[in-house]
Coordinates of C-alpha atoms and ligand atoms in Angstrom, one line a residue:
M1 CA 15.6 35.2 17.6
K2 CA 13.8 35.6 14.3
K3 CA 15.1 39.1 13.8
A4 CA 18.7 38.1 14.2
F5 CA 18.2 35.5 11.6
L6 CA 16.8 38.0 9.1
A7 CA 19.7 40.4 9.7
S8 CA 22.3 37.8 8.9
I9 CA 20.6 37.1 5.6
V10 CA 20.6 40.7 4.6
C11 CA 24.4 41.0 5.4
I12 CA 25.2 38.1 3.2
S13 CA 23.3 39.3 0.2
L14 CA 24.9 42.7 0.4
A15 CA 28.3 41.2 0.6
S16 CA 27.7 39.2 -2.5
C17 CA 26.6 42.2 -4.5
G18 CA 29.9 44.0 -4.1
G19 CA 31.8 40.8 -4.8
E20 CA 33.5 39.4 -7.8
S21 CA 30.6 38.6 -10.1
K22 CA 31.7 38.4 -13.7
P23 CA 30.1 41.2 -15.9
T24 CA 28.6 39.0 -18.6
E25 CA 27.1 36.4 -16.3
T26 CA 24.3 36.6 -13.8
K27 CA 25.4 37.7 -10.4
T28 CA 26.7 35.0 -8.1
V29 CA 24.1 34.6 -5.4
A30 CA 25.2 34.1 -1.8
D31 CA 24.8 30.6 -0.4
M32 CA 21.6 30.7 1.6
N33 CA 21.7 27.0 2.5
P34 CA 23.3 27.1 6.0
Q35 CA 20.7 29.7 7.1
F36 CA 17.8 28.0 5.5
D37 CA 18.8 24.6 7.1
K38 CA 18.9 26.3 10.5
Y39 CA 15.5 27.9 9.8
K40 CA 14.0 24.6 8.8
E41 CA 15.2 23.0 12.0
Q42 CA 13.5 25.7 14.1
F43 CA 10.4 25.6 11.9
I44 CA 9.8 21.9 12.5
E45 CA 10.4 22.3 16.2
D46 CA 7.8 25.1 16.3
L47 CA 5.4 23.1 14.0
W48 CA 5.3 20.2 16.5
K49 CA 4.5 22.6 19.3
I50 CA 1.4 23.8 17.4
Y51 CA 0.5 20.3 16.2
P52 CA 1.5 17.8 18.9
G53 CA -0.8 15.1 17.6
W54 CA 0.7 15.4 14.1
A55 CA 4.2 15.2 15.8
S56 CA 3.3 11.9 17.5
S57 CA 2.0 10.4 14.3
Q58 CA 5.3 11.2 12.6
G59 CA 7.3 9.5 15.4
Y60 CA 8.2 12.6 17.3
H61 CA 7.1 11.8 20.9
K62 CA 8.0 14.8 23.0
Y63 CA 4.4 16.1 23.1
D64 CA 2.6 12.8 23.3
S65 CA 0.8 13.9 26.5
I66 CA -0.9 16.9 24.9
L67 CA -4.3 17.0 23.3
V68 CA -5.1 20.4 21.7
V69 CA -8.6 21.7 22.3
P70 CA -9.8 22.9 18.9
N71 CA -11.2 26.3 19.9
D72 CA -10.8 29.8 18.5
E73 CA -7.6 30.3 20.5
A74 CA -6.0 27.2 18.9
R75 CA -6.9 28.4 15.4
A76 CA -5.5 31.9 16.2
K77 CA -2.2 30.3 17.2
E78 CA -2.1 28.4 13.9
L79 CA -2.7 31.6 12.0
T80 CA 0.0 33.4 13.9
F81 CA 2.4 30.6 13.2
A82 CA 1.6 30.6 9.5
K83 CA 1.9 34.3 9.1
A84 CA 5.2 34.6 11.0
N85 CA 6.8 31.8 9.0
L86 CA 5.5 33.2 5.7
D87 CA 7.2 36.5 6.7
S88 CA 10.4 34.7 7.5
L89 CA 10.3 32.9 4.1
K90 CA 10.0 36.2 2.3
S91 CA 13.4 37.3 3.5
I92 CA 15.1 34.3 2.0
N93 CA 16.6 34.6 -1.5
I94 CA 15.5 31.4 -3.2
N95 CA 18.2 31.8 -5.8
G96 CA 20.8 31.1 -3.1
L97 CA 19.3 27.7 -2.3
S98 CA 20.2 24.2 -3.5
D99 CA 17.6 22.4 -5.5
N100 CA 16.7 20.3 -2.5
N101 CA 16.2 23.4 -0.4
K102 CA 14.3 25.2 -3.1
T103 CA 11.6 22.5 -3.2
D104 CA 11.6 22.4 0.6
Y105 CA 11.0 26.2 0.6
Y106 CA 8.0 25.9 -1.8
M107 CA 6.6 23.0 0.2
I108 CA 6.7 24.9 3.5
E109 CA 5.2 27.9 1.8
N110 CA 2.4 25.8 0.4
Q111 CA 1.7 24.2 3.7
L112 CA 1.5 27.6 5.5
K113 CA -0.8 29.1 2.9
A114 CA -3.0 26.0 2.9
T115 CA -3.3 26.4 6.7
E116 CA -4.5 30.0 6.3
W117 CA -6.9 29.1 3.6
G118 CA -8.2 26.1 5.6
I119 CA -9.1 28.2 8.6
I120 CA -10.3 31.4 6.8
E121 CA -12.0 30.0 3.7
M122 CA -12.5 26.2 3.8
K123 CA -13.7 26.1 7.4
S124 CA -14.2 22.4 7.4
Y125 CA -14.0 22.5 11.3
E126 CA -17.6 24.0 11.0
W127 CA -19.2 21.5 8.6
N128 CA -17.2 18.3 8.9
P129 CA -17.9 16.7 12.4
S130 CA -15.7 13.7 11.5
E131 CA -12.7 15.9 12.0
Y132 CA -13.3 15.4 15.6
N133 CA -12.2 12.0 16.7
V134 CA -9.5 11.2 19.3
S135 CA -9.4 7.5 19.3
G136 CA -6.9 7.0 16.5
A137 CA -4.2 9.0 18.3
F138 CA -4.8 7.1 21.6
A139 CA -4.7 3.8 19.8
E140 CA -1.3 4.7 18.3
I141 CA 0.1 5.4 21.8
L142 CA -0.9 1.9 22.9
A143 CA 0.3 0.2 19.8
G144 CA 3.7 2.0 19.5
N145 CA 7.0 0.3 20.3
Y146 CA 9.0 3.5 20.7
D147 CA 8.9 3.5 24.5
S148 CA 8.0 1.3 27.5
L149 CA 4.3 0.7 28.1
D150 CA 4.6 2.5 31.5
V151 CA 5.7 5.7 29.8
R152 CA 3.2 5.4 27.0
L153 CA 0.3 4.8 29.5
R154 CA 1.2 7.8 31.6
N155 CA 1.2 10.0 28.4
F156 CA -2.1 8.4 27.5
Y157 CA -3.5 9.3 30.9
L158 CA -2.4 13.0 30.7
K159 CA -3.6 13.3 27.2
M160 CA -7.1 12.0 28.1
A161 CA -7.7 14.9 30.5
N162 CA -8.5 17.3 27.7
I163 CA -11.1 15.0 26.0
P164 CA -14.2 16.5 27.5
A165 CA -13.0 20.1 26.6
Y166 CA -12.1 18.8 23.2
Y167 CA -15.6 17.7 22.4
E168 CA -17.2 20.8 24.0
A169 CA -15.1 22.9 21.6
A170 CA -16.2 20.7 18.7
K171 CA -19.8 21.2 19.6
K172 CA -19.3 25.0 19.6
N173 CA -17.5 24.9 16.2
I174 CA -20.1 22.8 14.3
K175 CA -22.6 24.7 12.2
N176 CA -25.0 23.1 9.6
P177 CA -22.7 20.2 9.0
T178 CA -23.2 17.9 6.0
L179 CA -25.3 14.8 6.7
E180 CA -22.6 12.5 5.3
H181 CA -19.9 13.8 7.6
T182 CA -22.3 13.8 10.5
Q183 CA -23.1 10.2 10.0
L184 CA -19.4 9.3 9.6
A185 CA -18.5 11.2 12.8
I186 CA -21.1 9.2 14.8
E187 CA -20.0 5.9 13.5
Q188 CA -16.3 6.6 13.9
N189 CA -16.5 8.1 17.3
L190 CA -18.6 5.3 18.7
G191 CA -16.4 2.8 17.0
G192 CA -13.3 4.3 18.7
I193 CA -14.7 3.9 22.3
S194 CA -13.2 0.4 22.5
V195 CA -9.7 2.0 22.7
F196 CA -10.7 3.5 26.1
E197 CA -12.5 0.4 27.3
T198 CA -10.9 -2.9 26.2
D199 CA -7.6 -1.7 24.8
L200 CA -6.8 0.5 27.8
H201 CA -7.9 -2.1 30.2
D202 CA -5.7 -4.8 28.6
A203 CA -2.7 -2.4 28.7
L204 CA -3.3 -1.6 32.4
N205 CA -3.3 -5.3 33.2
K206 CA 0.3 -5.5 31.8
V207 CA 1.9 -2.9 34.0
K208 CA 2.6 -2.8 37.7
F209 CA 1.0 0.6 38.5
G210 CA -0.3 1.1 42.1
E211 CA -4.0 0.7 42.7
H212 CA -4.5 4.4 43.2
E213 CA -2.9 5.3 39.8
K214 CA -4.9 2.6 38.0
Q215 CA -8.1 4.0 39.5
S216 CA -7.3 7.5 38.5
I217 CA -6.6 6.3 34.9
E218 CA -9.9 4.3 34.8
A219 CA -11.8 7.3 36.2
T220 CA -10.4 9.7 33.6
A221 CA -11.2 7.1 30.9
K222 CA -14.8 7.0 32.0
Q223 CA -15.1 10.7 31.6
A224 CA -13.5 10.4 28.2
I225 CA -16.0 7.7 27.1
A226 CA -18.9 9.8 28.4
A227 CA -17.7 12.8 26.4
I228 CA -17.5 10.8 23.2
K229 CA -20.9 9.2 23.7
D230 CA -22.3 12.7 24.5
F231 CA -20.8 14.0 21.3
A232 CA -22.4 11.2 19.2
D233 CA -25.7 11.8 20.9
W234 CA -25.5 15.5 20.3
L235 CA -24.9 14.9 16.6
K236 CA -27.8 12.4 16.4
K237 CA -30.2 14.9 17.9
L238 CA -28.7 18.0 16.1
D239 CA -31.4 20.3 14.8
N240 CA -29.9 20.6 11.3
K241 CA -32.6 22.1 9.1
N242 CA -30.2 23.4 6.4
P243 CA -27.4 20.9 6.2
R244 CA -24.6 21.8 4.0
S245 CA -24.1 19.8 0.8
F246 CA -21.1 17.4 0.9
R247 CA -20.3 18.7 -2.6
L248 CA -17.5 21.2 -2.2
G249 CA -18.5 23.5 -5.1
K250 CA -16.3 24.8 -7.9
D251 CA -14.3 27.6 -6.1
L252 CA -13.3 25.7 -3.0
Y253 CA -12.6 22.6 -5.1
A254 CA -10.2 24.5 -7.4
K255 CA -8.4 26.0 -4.4
K256 CA -8.1 22.7 -2.5
F257 CA -6.8 21.1 -5.7
E258 CA -4.1 23.8 -5.9
F259 CA -2.9 23.2 -2.3
D260 CA -3.2 19.5 -2.1
I261 CA -2.0 18.5 -5.6
Q262 CA 0.3 21.4 -6.3
S263 CA 0.1 20.6 -10.0
G264 CA 1.1 22.7 -13.0
Y265 CA -2.4 22.0 -14.3
T266 CA -5.6 23.4 -12.9
A267 CA -8.4 21.0 -11.7
D268 CA -10.4 21.9 -14.9
I269 CA -7.5 20.9 -17.2
V270 CA -6.9 17.6 -15.3
Y271 CA -10.6 16.8 -15.6
E272 CA -10.5 17.5 -19.4
K273 CA -7.5 15.3 -19.7
A274 CA -9.2 12.5 -17.8
L275 CA -12.2 12.7 -20.1
A276 CA -10.0 12.4 -23.2
R277 CA -8.0 9.6 -21.6
K278 CA -11.2 7.6 -20.9
K279 CA -12.3 7.9 -24.5
E280 CA -8.9 6.8 -25.7
L281 CA -8.8 3.9 -23.3
H282 CA -12.3 2.7 -24.4
E283 CA -11.2 2.8 -28.1
K284 CA -8.0 0.9 -27.4
M285 CA -9.8 -1.6 -25.2
F286 CA -12.4 -2.3 -27.8
E287 CA -9.8 -2.9 -30.5
L288 CA -8.0 -5.5 -28.3
A289 CA -11.2 -7.1 -26.9
D290 CA -12.6 -7.5 -30.4
K291 CA -9.3 -9.1 -31.5
L292 CA -9.3 -11.5 -28.5
W293 CA -12.9 -12.4 -28.8
E294 CA -12.4 -15.5 -30.9
K295 CA -9.6 -16.9 -28.7
Y296 CA -11.7 -16.6 -25.5
L297 CA -15.4 -16.7 -26.5
N298 CA -15.4 -18.0 -30.1
K299 CA -18.8 -19.7 -30.0
T300 CA -20.6 -16.9 -28.3
E301 CA -22.3 -14.3 -30.3
K302 CA -20.6 -10.9 -30.1
P303 CA -22.7 -8.2 -28.3
T304 CA -23.3 -5.1 -30.2
D305 CA -22.5 -2.8 -27.3
K306 CA -18.8 -2.2 -27.3
L307 CA -18.5 -1.8 -23.5
V308 CA -20.4 -5.0 -23.0
L309 CA -18.1 -6.8 -25.4
I310 CA -15.0 -5.5 -23.5
K311 CA -16.4 -6.5 -20.2
Q312 CA -17.0 -10.1 -21.3
V313 CA -13.5 -10.5 -22.6
I314 CA -12.1 -9.0 -19.4
D315 CA -14.1 -11.4 -17.3
K316 CA -12.7 -14.3 -19.3
I317 CA -9.1 -13.2 -19.1
S318 CA -9.5 -12.6 -15.3
E319 CA -9.9 -16.4 -14.8
K320 CA -6.2 -16.8 -15.2
H321 CA -4.9 -16.3 -11.7
V322 CA -2.8 -18.0 -9.0
K323 CA -4.2 -20.3 -6.3
P324 CA -4.9 -18.7 -3.0
E325 CA -2.0 -20.5 -1.3
E326 CA 0.4 -19.3 -4.0
F327 CA -0.5 -15.6 -3.7
Q328 CA 2.5 -14.7 -1.6
T329 CA 5.1 -16.8 -3.3
A330 CA 3.9 -15.5 -6.7
I331 CA 4.6 -11.9 -5.5
E332 CA 7.9 -12.8 -4.0
K333 CA 9.0 -14.6 -7.2
Q334 CA 8.3 -11.5 -9.3
M335 CA 10.6 -9.1 -7.5
P336 CA 13.9 -10.4 -9.1
E337 CA 12.1 -10.8 -12.4
L338 CA 11.2 -7.1 -12.4
V339 CA 14.7 -6.1 -11.5
E340 CA 16.1 -8.3 -14.3
F341 CA 13.8 -6.8 -16.9
I342 CA 14.7 -3.2 -15.8
K343 CA 18.4 -4.0 -16.1
Q344 CA 18.1 -5.6 -19.5
K345 CA 16.1 -2.6 -20.8
D346 CA 18.3 -0.1 -19.0
L347 CA 15.3 1.7 -17.5
I348 CA 16.7 2.9 -14.2
Y349 CA 19.5 2.0 -11.8
I350 CA 18.3 -0.4 -9.1
D351 CA 20.6 -0.3 -6.0
P352 CA 21.4 -4.0 -5.4
S353 CA 22.4 -3.3 -1.8
K354 CA 18.8 -2.4 -1.0
P355 CA 16.7 -5.4 -1.9
L356 CA 13.1 -5.1 -0.9
V357 CA 12.0 -7.4 2.0
V358 CA 8.8 -9.2 1.2
R359 CA 7.0 -10.2 4.4
R360 CA 3.7 -11.6 5.4
E361 CA 1.4 -8.9 6.4
P362 CA 1.6 -8.3 10.2
D363 CA -1.5 -9.1 12.2
Y364 CA -2.5 -5.6 13.0
M365 CA -2.8 -4.9 9.2
A366 CA -4.6 -8.1 8.4
G367 CA -7.9 -8.0 6.6
V368 CA -6.9 -5.3 4.2
A369 CA -5.1 -8.0 2.1
G370 CA -3.4 -7.1 -1.2
A371 CA 0.0 -5.6 -0.9
S372 CA 1.5 -2.4 0.4
I373 CA 4.8 -0.8 1.1
S374 CA 5.5 0.2 4.7
A375 CA 8.4 2.6 5.1
P376 CA 9.9 3.8 8.4
G377 CA 8.8 7.3 9.5
P378 CA 11.0 10.4 9.3
Y379 CA 12.3 9.9 12.8
D380 CA 13.0 6.2 12.6
K381 CA 16.3 6.2 10.8
N382 CA 17.1 2.5 11.2
G383 CA 13.7 1.1 10.3
N384 CA 13.3 -1.4 7.5
T385 CA 11.1 -1.0 4.4
Y386 CA 8.8 -3.9 3.9
Y387 CA 6.5 -5.1 1.1
N388 CA 3.6 -6.5 3.1
V389 CA 1.7 -9.2 1.3
G390 CA -1.7 -10.3 2.7
S391 CA -2.5 -14.0 3.2
L392 CA -5.7 -15.4 1.8
A393 CA -5.4 -18.5 4.0
S394 CA -8.4 -17.7 6.3
W395 CA -10.6 -16.5 3.5
D396 CA -13.7 -18.4 2.3
K397 CA -13.6 -19.8 -1.2
D398 CA -15.9 -17.3 -2.9
R399 CA -14.2 -14.3 -1.4
A400 CA -10.7 -15.5 -2.3
E401 CA -11.9 -16.4 -5.9
S402 CA -13.4 -12.9 -6.4
Y403 CA -10.3 -11.3 -5.0
L404 CA -7.9 -13.4 -7.2
R405 CA -9.9 -12.6 -10.3
E406 CA -9.4 -8.9 -9.6
Y407 CA -5.7 -9.5 -8.9
N408 CA -5.4 -12.0 -11.7
H409 CA -2.2 -13.1 -13.5
Y410 CA -1.9 -9.7 -15.3
I411 CA -3.1 -7.2 -12.7
L412 CA -0.9 -8.8 -10.0
Q413 CA 2.2 -7.9 -12.1
I414 CA 1.0 -4.4 -12.5
L415 CA 0.4 -4.2 -8.8
N416 CA 4.0 -5.2 -8.1
I417 CA 5.3 -2.6 -10.6
H418 CA 3.2 0.0 -8.8
E419 CA 3.9 -0.9 -5.2
A420 CA 7.4 -2.1 -5.5
I421 CA 9.7 -2.0 -8.5
P422 CA 10.2 0.5 -10.1
G423 CA 7.1 2.1 -8.4
H424 CA 6.8 3.2 -4.8
Y425 CA 9.8 1.3 -3.4
T426 CA 12.3 2.5 -6.0
Q427 CA 11.0 6.0 -5.6
L428 CA 11.6 5.8 -1.9
V429 CA 15.2 4.5 -2.3
Y430 CA 16.0 7.5 -4.5
A431 CA 14.2 9.9 -2.2
N432 CA 16.4 8.7 0.7
Q433 CA 19.5 9.7 -1.2
S434 CA 18.7 13.4 -0.6
P435 CA 17.1 13.2 2.8
S436 CA 14.8 16.0 3.7
L437 CA 12.7 16.0 6.8
I438 CA 10.4 18.6 5.1
K439 CA 9.7 16.2 2.2
A440 CA 9.2 13.3 4.6
I441 CA 6.5 15.3 6.5
F442 CA 4.9 17.2 3.6
G443 CA 5.7 14.7 0.8
N444 CA 3.7 15.4 -2.3
G445 CA 1.1 12.7 -2.7
A446 CA 0.4 13.4 -6.4
M447 CA 4.1 13.0 -7.2
I448 CA 4.4 9.8 -5.2
E449 CA 1.3 8.2 -6.6
G450 CA 1.9 9.7 -10.0
W451 CA 5.3 8.1 -10.3
A452 CA 3.9 4.6 -9.4
V453 CA 1.1 5.0 -12.0
Y454 CA 3.6 6.3 -14.6
T455 CA 5.9 3.3 -14.1
E456 CA 3.0 0.9 -15.0
R457 CA 2.7 2.4 -18.4
M458 CA 6.4 2.9 -18.9
M459 CA 7.2 -0.8 -18.1
L460 CA 4.6 -2.0 -20.6
E461 CA 5.8 0.4 -23.3
S462 CA 9.3 -1.0 -22.8
G463 CA 8.0 -4.4 -23.7
Y464 CA 7.2 -6.0 -20.3
E465 CA 4.9 -9.0 -20.7
N466 CA 4.0 -7.8 -24.2
S467 CA 0.7 -9.4 -25.0
D468 CA -2.8 -8.2 -26.0
E469 CA -4.2 -9.6 -22.7
M470 CA -1.7 -7.7 -20.6
W471 CA -2.4 -4.4 -22.4
L472 CA -6.2 -4.9 -22.1
M473 CA -5.9 -5.5 -18.4
Y474 CA -3.5 -2.6 -18.0
Y475 CA -6.0 -0.3 -19.7
K476 CA -8.7 -1.5 -17.3
W477 CA -6.4 -0.7 -14.4
N478 CA -5.6 2.7 -15.8
L479 CA -9.3 3.4 -16.4
R480 CA -9.9 3.1 -12.7
T481 CA -7.4 5.9 -11.9
T482 CA -8.8 8.0 -14.8
C483 CA -12.5 7.5 -13.7
N484 CA -11.6 8.3 -10.1
T485 CA -10.6 11.8 -11.3
I486 CA -13.8 12.2 -13.4
L487 CA -15.9 11.0 -10.5
D488 CA -14.3 13.3 -7.9
Y489 CA -14.4 16.4 -10.1
S490 CA -18.0 15.8 -11.3
V491 CA -19.4 15.0 -7.9
H492 CA -17.9 18.0 -6.2
T493 CA -18.2 20.6 -9.0
K494 CA -20.9 19.4 -11.4
E495 CA -23.6 17.9 -9.1
M496 CA -23.1 14.4 -10.5
S497 CA -25.9 12.1 -9.1
K498 CA -25.2 8.8 -7.4
E499 CA -26.9 7.0 -10.2
D500 CA -24.7 8.6 -12.8
A501 CA -21.6 7.9 -10.6
L502 CA -22.4 4.2 -10.3
N503 CA -23.1 4.0 -14.0
L504 CA -19.6 5.5 -14.7
L505 CA -17.8 3.1 -12.4
I506 CA -19.7 -0.1 -13.2
N507 CA -20.5 0.3 -16.9
E508 CA -17.7 2.5 -18.1
A509 CA -14.9 1.4 -15.8
F510 CA -15.9 -2.2 -15.4
Q511 CA -16.0 -2.2 -11.6
Q512 CA -17.9 -4.6 -9.3
K513 CA -21.0 -3.0 -7.7
A514 CA -19.6 -3.3 -4.2
E515 CA -16.4 -1.5 -5.2
A516 CA -18.4 1.2 -6.9
E517 CA -20.6 1.7 -3.8
G518 CA -17.5 2.0 -1.7
K519 CA -16.1 4.6 -4.0
W520 CA -19.4 6.6 -3.8
R521 CA -19.1 6.6 0.0
R522 CA -15.5 7.7 -0.3
V523 CA -16.2 10.6 -2.7
S524 CA -18.9 11.9 -0.5
V525 CA -16.6 12.4 2.5
T526 CA -13.3 13.3 0.8
Q527 CA -12.4 15.8 -1.9
V528 CA -9.5 16.0 -4.4
Q529 CA -7.6 13.0 -3.0
L530 CA -9.1 10.7 -5.6
C531 CA -7.5 12.9 -8.3
S532 CA -3.9 12.7 -7.1
Y533 CA -3.0 9.5 -8.9
F534 CA -4.1 10.6 -12.4
S535 CA -2.9 14.2 -11.9
G536 CA 0.6 13.2 -11.0
Y537 CA 0.8 10.5 -13.6
T538 CA -0.4 12.8 -16.4
E539 CA 2.0 15.5 -15.5
I540 CA 5.0 13.2 -15.4
Y541 CA 4.0 11.5 -18.6
D542 CA 3.4 14.8 -20.5
F543 CA 6.7 16.2 -19.2
R544 CA 8.6 13.2 -20.4
E545 CA 7.0 13.4 -23.9
E546 CA 7.9 17.1 -24.0
L547 CA 11.5 16.3 -23.3
K548 CA 11.5 13.5 -25.8
K549 CA 10.3 15.8 -28.5
Q550 CA 13.0 18.4 -27.6
A551 CA 15.9 16.0 -27.4
G552 CA 14.9 13.7 -30.3
D553 CA 17.4 10.9 -30.7
K554 CA 19.4 12.1 -27.7
F555 CA 16.6 11.4 -25.3
N556 CA 17.7 8.9 -22.6
L557 CA 15.0 7.3 -20.6
K558 CA 17.2 6.0 -17.9
Q559 CA 18.8 9.4 -17.3
F560 CA 15.3 11.0 -17.3
H561 CA 14.1 8.6 -14.6
E562 CA 17.1 8.9 -12.4
K563 CA 17.2 12.7 -12.6
F564 CA 13.5 13.0 -12.0
L565 CA 13.7 10.9 -8.8
S566 CA 16.7 12.7 -7.5
Y567 CA 14.6 15.6 -6.4
G568 CA 12.7 13.6 -3.8
S569 CA 9.0 13.6 -3.1
A570 CA 8.5 17.2 -4.4
P571 CA 5.6 18.4 -6.6
V572 CA 6.1 17.5 -10.2
K573 CA 5.8 21.1 -11.4
Y574 CA 8.9 22.1 -9.3
I575 CA 10.9 19.1 -10.4
K576 CA 10.0 20.0 -14.0
E577 CA 11.1 23.6 -13.5
L578 CA 14.4 22.6 -12.0
M579 CA 15.1 20.0 -14.6
L580 CA 14.4 22.4 -17.4
S581 CA 16.6 25.1 -15.9
E582 CA 19.4 22.6 -15.7
T583 CA 18.9 21.5 -19.3
N584 CA 19.0 25.1 -20.4
K585 CA 22.2 25.8 -18.4
S586 CA 24.0 22.9 -20.0
T587 CA 23.0 23.8 -23.6
N588 CA 23.9 27.5 -23.2
Ligands
ZN601 ZN1 -10.7 -18.8 -10.5
ZN602 ZN1 0.3 3.8 -4.8

């Protein structure tokens, strides 16, 4: 089947060579899109066979009953899949693809290469025991609304059968794991047992299965629970004399950065840029805080330490915030205001037929508070996009006060820009105009987060809420993103100590101790992800400035935004390449 596909491509490219290409222009390239579209369809079908759990999480439920045992055989299958598809890609002439397909091509290629690298070089299946945890996938089956509970429970039952083998394979894979990931694995696995005890039991009470079937399900669940407990016990008692450091080290970090961020910049360059940005932000913040001192703290003596001075002014300004009961309505009220400002300043077209639905955070999300966008998955075509806003109603006074100071009058507006308009929500609306299943599945996180962070600055530069207070708070917000990058890079490649990390976050980025401690925990069990916001943002901002310089007076911000978003959730470096080639075409 694959061979026939290759042959047809060769025929078409030969035909085009003998065709009617004009002598002075570059040769017309045969249209590769129909073939590539077919290839993509098959690729995704095959992908889901190799990764049934991933398929379920994306809303593709054909393989819900399958739990892959993570052994050598499974990894060999993944490698074969990656190699075969990389070979197929080689036979496709990229020049014959539309822009949308070009970026899809690059993203598939990156995914496959990342798979190979992950299995052969990174080998986290050996040192990260927290990769082994089944409860989340099972919880999703129980919580999903895509099918009747009967059907979902029967898939749940079949899928459970492999749990003992799954954890046996895990035990065979693990070698000198890091202490941090070992601890996390113990906590998360034990925490997930309730899915097989209470949640499953509640679900079984809702269906009319026969006694025999119920008993078989309960018996299999018992074996699953025993396997999970055994795995946690095994980890606790593991004779781990030379645990691996949770710090990734320079080489693996650089490679992971390449695959995950897909930036035009290297990790080293992004780190240097973050350091420079931190310095710039501190200078700007001091200037503003010094200016605002009299207005907010006139009778107090000015501290000599610049960072201390900034912190005191920030604390004062943070006192301006909404009441707990007004939190949701304040957010709702801001949506049309943001749209109006964008229209007035001609920043980007906002489709009026797709207003964002603001809703109270559903119960299953409760506790996380704040605000977030939830978009339908790639297979849920008719699903709504919501702006979930948490309610502070059940919070005690101190907790609500501390939260509202963080999301004060100024930061709340920046949050709305980031999450909703013209941030994540607007980006999503544009991405849906050139739908791509590949981008929905492999969407580039650095581009998506980078865009949202970029719009914060762009809105303020366009005059939104133009005040010294707003700018100072924005700089603080941007400092968080900037310092996340410095932290991640320094911890994983430069042996930064916990003490230095907390100093960076608390004293230089003005974070609360609890937030900083949480960030330390996060950086010791993840790598690179904390960089995605700053990387994407910097790349977009730099690119815009480059175009501005080139075009001079002719630069049009609205056109830039609309063109940029028209490529969907692709890595910034490819969008840049395609946009530049188009500019060159039109000026030639
Ligand atoms: Zn207050
Ligand atoms: Zn975001």
